[in-house]
Amino acid sequence: MARSPRSITREQRRTPLAVTVSAWVAPLLVLTGFAFVACVPVLIALIGALARARDRVVKAAATVLAVTYAIPFVIWQTRPDGAPSLSKDIHPGFIGLIVAASAALLLTLHGVRRR
């Protein structure tokens, strides 16, 4: 018998709701031009998944999201001729990778909840 989302208690939830919300917000911020601010939900998703998730796949997906965000962030910080904002300096390929990594995290979270 399938449970409705309201019938799942906090103790039964395997990962915090903040991880799921952060996985939705991070690519939205990157796509709308607030890539620097996206570091907050990426960190929330990473810390929440590593600290509270029981499934290794969720932890791995959150780590992949953090790494795909960290690469352009570090490049932007270390380049002497970088743009004034991360949104202007980030390569579109990295935007696609961040969106894909976030989608993978959301799919793994959904798969864990269905089990």
Coordinates of C-alpha atoms in Angstrom, one line a residue:
M1 CA 0.0 0.0 0.0
A2 CA 1.5 3.4 -1.0
R3 CA 1.7 6.1 1.6
S4 CA 0.7 9.6 0.9
P5 CA 3.4 12.3 1.5
R6 CA 1.5 13.5 4.6
S7 CA 1.5 10.1 6.2
I8 CA 5.3 9.8 6.3
T9 CA 6.6 10.9 9.6
R10 CA 9.8 12.8 10.3
E11 CA 11.4 9.6 11.7
Q12 CA 10.5 7.6 8.6
R13 CA 12.0 10.2 6.2
R14 CA 15.5 9.0 5.4
T15 CA 16.9 12.3 4.3
P16 CA 16.0 15.8 5.5
L17 CA 13.5 17.9 3.6
A18 CA 16.1 20.6 3.3
V19 CA 18.2 18.3 1.1
T20 CA 15.3 17.9 -1.3
V21 CA 14.5 21.6 -1.3
S22 CA 18.1 22.5 -1.9
A23 CA 18.4 20.1 -4.8
W24 CA 15.5 22.0 -6.4
V25 CA 16.7 25.5 -5.6
A26 CA 20.4 25.2 -6.6
P27 CA 19.9 24.7 -10.3
L28 CA 17.1 27.3 -10.3
L29 CA 19.5 29.9 -8.9
V30 CA 22.2 28.9 -11.4
L31 CA 19.8 29.1 -14.3
T32 CA 18.4 32.5 -13.3
G33 CA 21.8 34.2 -12.9
F34 CA 22.4 33.8 -9.1
A35 CA 25.1 31.3 -9.4
F36 CA 27.1 32.7 -6.5
V37 CA 24.1 32.5 -4.1
A38 CA 23.6 28.8 -5.2
C39 CA 26.6 27.9 -3.0
V40 CA 24.2 28.0 0.0
P41 CA 21.7 25.3 -1.2
V42 CA 24.6 23.2 -2.6
L43 CA 26.3 23.2 0.8
I44 CA 23.0 22.4 2.6
A45 CA 22.3 19.5 0.2
L46 CA 25.9 18.2 0.7
I47 CA 26.0 18.5 4.5
G48 CA 22.4 17.2 5.0
A49 CA 23.0 14.2 2.8
L50 CA 26.4 13.3 4.3
A51 CA 25.1 13.7 7.9
R52 CA 21.6 12.3 7.7
A53 CA 21.2 10.1 4.6
R54 CA 21.4 6.4 5.0
D55 CA 21.7 5.5 1.4
R56 CA 25.2 5.7 -0.2
V57 CA 23.8 6.7 -3.6
V58 CA 22.2 9.8 -2.1
K59 CA 25.5 10.7 -0.5
A60 CA 27.3 10.2 -3.8
A61 CA 24.8 12.2 -5.8
A62 CA 25.1 15.1 -3.3
T63 CA 28.9 14.9 -3.6
V64 CA 28.7 15.0 -7.4
L65 CA 26.4 18.1 -7.2
A66 CA 28.9 19.8 -4.9
V67 CA 31.9 19.0 -7.0
T68 CA 30.2 20.1 -10.3
Y69 CA 29.4 23.4 -8.5
A70 CA 32.8 23.8 -6.9
I71 CA 34.8 23.4 -10.2
P72 CA 33.5 26.6 -11.8
F73 CA 33.5 28.4 -8.5
V74 CA 37.2 27.7 -7.9
I75 CA 38.0 28.6 -11.5
W76 CA 36.2 31.9 -11.1
Q77 CA 38.0 32.6 -7.8
T78 CA 41.5 31.8 -9.1
R79 CA 41.4 33.4 -12.5
P80 CA 43.0 36.9 -12.5
D81 CA 41.0 38.0 -15.4
G82 CA 37.6 36.6 -14.3
A83 CA 34.3 38.3 -14.6
P84 CA 32.9 40.3 -11.8
S85 CA 30.2 37.6 -11.1
L86 CA 30.1 33.9 -11.2
S87 CA 27.0 33.9 -13.4
K88 CA 28.9 35.8 -16.1
D89 CA 32.0 33.7 -15.9
I90 CA 30.5 30.2 -15.7
H91 CA 30.6 28.1 -18.9
P92 CA 27.2 26.9 -20.2
G93 CA 28.5 23.3 -20.0
F94 CA 28.9 23.6 -16.3
I95 CA 25.4 25.0 -16.0
G96 CA 24.2 21.8 -17.7
L97 CA 26.3 19.6 -15.5
I98 CA 24.9 21.3 -12.3
V99 CA 21.4 20.9 -13.5
A100 CA 22.0 17.2 -14.4
A101 CA 23.7 16.5 -11.1
S102 CA 20.8 18.1 -9.2
A103 CA 18.3 16.1 -11.3
A104 CA 20.3 12.9 -10.4
L105 CA 20.2 13.8 -6.7
L106 CA 16.4 14.4 -6.9
L107 CA 15.9 11.1 -8.7
T108 CA 17.9 9.2 -6.1
L109 CA 16.0 10.9 -3.3
H110 CA 12.7 10.0 -5.0
G111 CA 13.9 6.4 -5.4
V112 CA 14.9 6.1 -1.8
R113 CA 11.5 7.4 -0.6
R114 CA 9.7 4.9 -2.8
R115 CA 11.6 1.9 -1.3

